[in-house]
Amino acid sequence: MYGKTSESDGKYDAKRAGLRSRNWATVVYPESAPDGWMNYLAESGFEVLISPLHDRDEENGQPKKPHYHVLVMGTSPMTCDRFIELVTEPIGGVGQLQVHSAPRLLR
């Protein structure tokens, strides 16, 4: 029937509430990352792209410390909290960015 919501509709809406994406990015500074963080990502089951170590980004006109950009591509959408739990915290990542277009990010 139209206009009525069921309990399952409420659960469906709650599951999809918030920020969800298949693609997420973070930054990793070598001095903050645990040993084996790249192996962790390789064994995680996610498709992962890791930039070369670089310091070409600028903040307030000053170069940033050397860091890696990490793009994680999942097979299904996950929330920001789930990305933090599965990726950012275990690898010592800094920040989370929802990526709408992986090809655009890689340019």
C-alpha positions as a LaTeX table, in Angstrom:
\begin{tabular}{lrrr}
\hline
Residue & $x$ (\AA) & $y$ (\AA) & $z$ (\AA) \\
\hline
Met1 & 0.00 & 0.00 & 0.00 \\
Tyr2 & 1.18 & 3.48 & $-0.74$ \\
Gly3 & 2.08 & 5.89 & 2.05 \\
Lys4 & 2.71 & 3.22 & 4.68 \\
Thr5 & 6.15 & 2.25 & 5.86 \\
Ser6 & 7.03 & $-1.08$ & 7.28 \\
Glu7 & 9.64 & $-1.99$ & 9.86 \\
Ser8 & 11.85 & $-3.33$ & 7.06 \\
Asp9 & 11.60 & 0.03 & 5.25 \\
Gly10 & 12.84 & 1.75 & 8.41 \\
Lys11 & 15.80 & $-0.63$ & 8.69 \\
Tyr12 & 16.59 & $-0.10$ & 5.00 \\
Asp13 & 16.57 & 3.69 & 5.43 \\
Ala14 & 18.69 & 3.54 & 8.60 \\
Lys15 & 21.29 & 1.35 & 6.89 \\
Arg16 & 21.62 & 3.83 & 4.04 \\
Ala17 & 21.60 & 6.99 & 6.15 \\
Gly18 & 24.76 & 9.04 & 6.14 \\
Leu19 & 27.68 & 9.24 & 3.83 \\
Arg20 & 28.22 & 6.08 & 1.77 \\
Ser21 & 30.56 & 5.48 & $-1.13$ \\
Arg22 & 32.43 & 2.69 & $-2.90$ \\
Asn23 & 35.55 & 4.83 & $-3.22$ \\
Trp24 & 37.40 & 6.54 & $-0.38$ \\
Ala25 & 40.80 & 8.21 & $-0.07$ \\
Thr26 & 43.16 & 9.02 & 2.77 \\
Val27 & 46.70 & 10.34 & 3.25 \\
Val28 & 49.47 & 8.35 & 4.94 \\
Tyr29 & 52.61 & 9.89 & 6.42 \\
Pro30 & 55.47 & 7.34 & 6.65 \\
Glu31 & 56.35 & 8.31 & 10.23 \\
Ser32 & 52.75 & 7.67 & 11.38 \\
Ala33 & 52.14 & 4.44 & 9.49 \\
Pro34 & 52.68 & 1.06 & 11.16 \\
Asp35 & 55.15 & $-1.39$ & 9.67 \\
Gly36 & 53.47 & $-3.50$ & 7.01 \\
Trp37 & 50.67 & $-1.04$ & 6.24 \\
Met38 & 51.02 & $-1.65$ & 2.50 \\
Asn39 & 50.81 & $-5.42$ & 3.07 \\
Tyr40 & 47.69 & $-4.89$ & 5.16 \\
Leu41 & 46.06 & $-3.07$ & 2.23 \\
Ala42 & 47.23 & $-5.70$ & $-0.26$ \\
Glu43 & 45.61 & $-8.43$ & 1.85 \\
Ser44 & 42.47 & $-6.44$ & 2.67 \\
Gly45 & 40.46 & $-7.55$ & $-0.35$ \\
Phe46 & 39.99 & $-3.97$ & $-1.52$ \\
Glu47 & 41.31 & $-2.62$ & $-4.79$ \\
Val48 & 43.91 & $-0.09$ & $-3.72$ \\
Leu49 & 46.03 & 2.53 & $-5.49$ \\
Ile50 & 48.92 & 4.11 & $-3.60$ \\
Ser51 & 50.70 & 7.16 & $-4.98$ \\
Pro52 & 54.48 & 7.40 & $-4.95$ \\
Leu53 & 55.86 & 9.09 & $-1.85$ \\
His54 & 55.86 & 12.81 & $-2.57$ \\
Asp55 & 55.88 & 16.31 & $-1.09$ \\
Arg56 & 54.55 & 18.37 & $-3.99$ \\
Asp57 & 51.31 & 19.35 & $-2.29$ \\
Glu58 & 51.33 & 22.76 & $-0.65$ \\
Glu59 & 49.56 & 24.11 & 2.38 \\
Asn60 & 49.66 & 27.87 & 2.94 \\
Gly61 & 52.42 & 28.18 & 0.33 \\
Gln62 & 54.68 & 25.68 & 2.12 \\
Pro63 & 55.36 & 22.13 & 0.93 \\
Lys64 & 53.73 & 19.40 & 2.98 \\
Lys65 & 55.69 & 16.62 & 4.64 \\
Pro66 & 56.32 & 13.60 & 2.37 \\
His67 & 53.20 & 11.45 & 2.19 \\
Tyr68 & 51.24 & 8.90 & 0.17 \\
His69 & 47.76 & 9.31 & $-1.24$ \\
Val70 & 45.75 & 6.11 & $-0.89$ \\
Leu71 & 42.63 & 5.35 & $-2.93$ \\
Val72 & 40.52 & 2.41 & $-1.76$ \\
Met73 & 37.82 & 1.04 & $-4.06$ \\
Gly74 & 35.23 & $-1.30$ & $-2.60$ \\
Thr75 & 32.77 & $-3.58$ & $-4.35$ \\
Ser76 & 29.85 & $-2.12$ & $-2.42$ \\
Pro77 & 29.20 & 1.21 & $-0.71$ \\
Met78 & 30.48 & 1.68 & 2.84 \\
Thr79 & 30.00 & 4.44 & 5.34 \\
Cys80 & 32.75 & 6.81 & 6.37 \\
Asp81 & 32.80 & 5.17 & 9.81 \\
Arg82 & 33.32 & 1.74 & 8.22 \\
Phe83 & 36.16 & 3.11 & 6.07 \\
Ile84 & 37.81 & 4.54 & 9.18 \\
Glu85 & 37.46 & 1.19 & 10.97 \\
Leu86 & 38.71 & $-0.98$ & 8.09 \\
Val87 & 41.32 & 1.26 & 6.49 \\
Thr88 & 42.20 & 4.64 & 8.00 \\
Glu89 & 42.88 & 3.50 & 11.58 \\
Pro90 & 44.80 & 0.28 & 10.76 \\
Ile91 & 47.17 & 2.05 & 8.34 \\
Gly92 & 47.58 & 5.29 & 10.29 \\
Gly93 & 45.79 & 7.34 & 7.63 \\
Val94 & 44.92 & 10.99 & 8.12 \\
Gly95 & 41.47 & 12.15 & 7.04 \\
Gln96 & 38.88 & 10.61 & 4.78 \\
Leu97 & 37.65 & 11.80 & 1.42 \\
Gln98 & 34.61 & 10.41 & $-0.35$ \\
Val99 & 35.64 & 9.91 & $-3.97$ \\
His100 & 32.86 & 10.34 & $-6.51$ \\
Ser101 & 35.04 & 9.64 & $-9.55$ \\
Ala102 & 38.20 & 7.56 & $-9.20$ \\
Pro103 & 39.46 & 8.45 & $-12.72$ \\
Arg104 & 39.15 & 12.19 & $-11.97$ \\
Leu105 & 41.06 & 11.77 & $-8.70$ \\
Leu106 & 43.92 & 10.04 & $-10.54$ \\
Arg107 & 44.53 & 12.84 & $-13.02$ \\
\hline
\end{tabular}
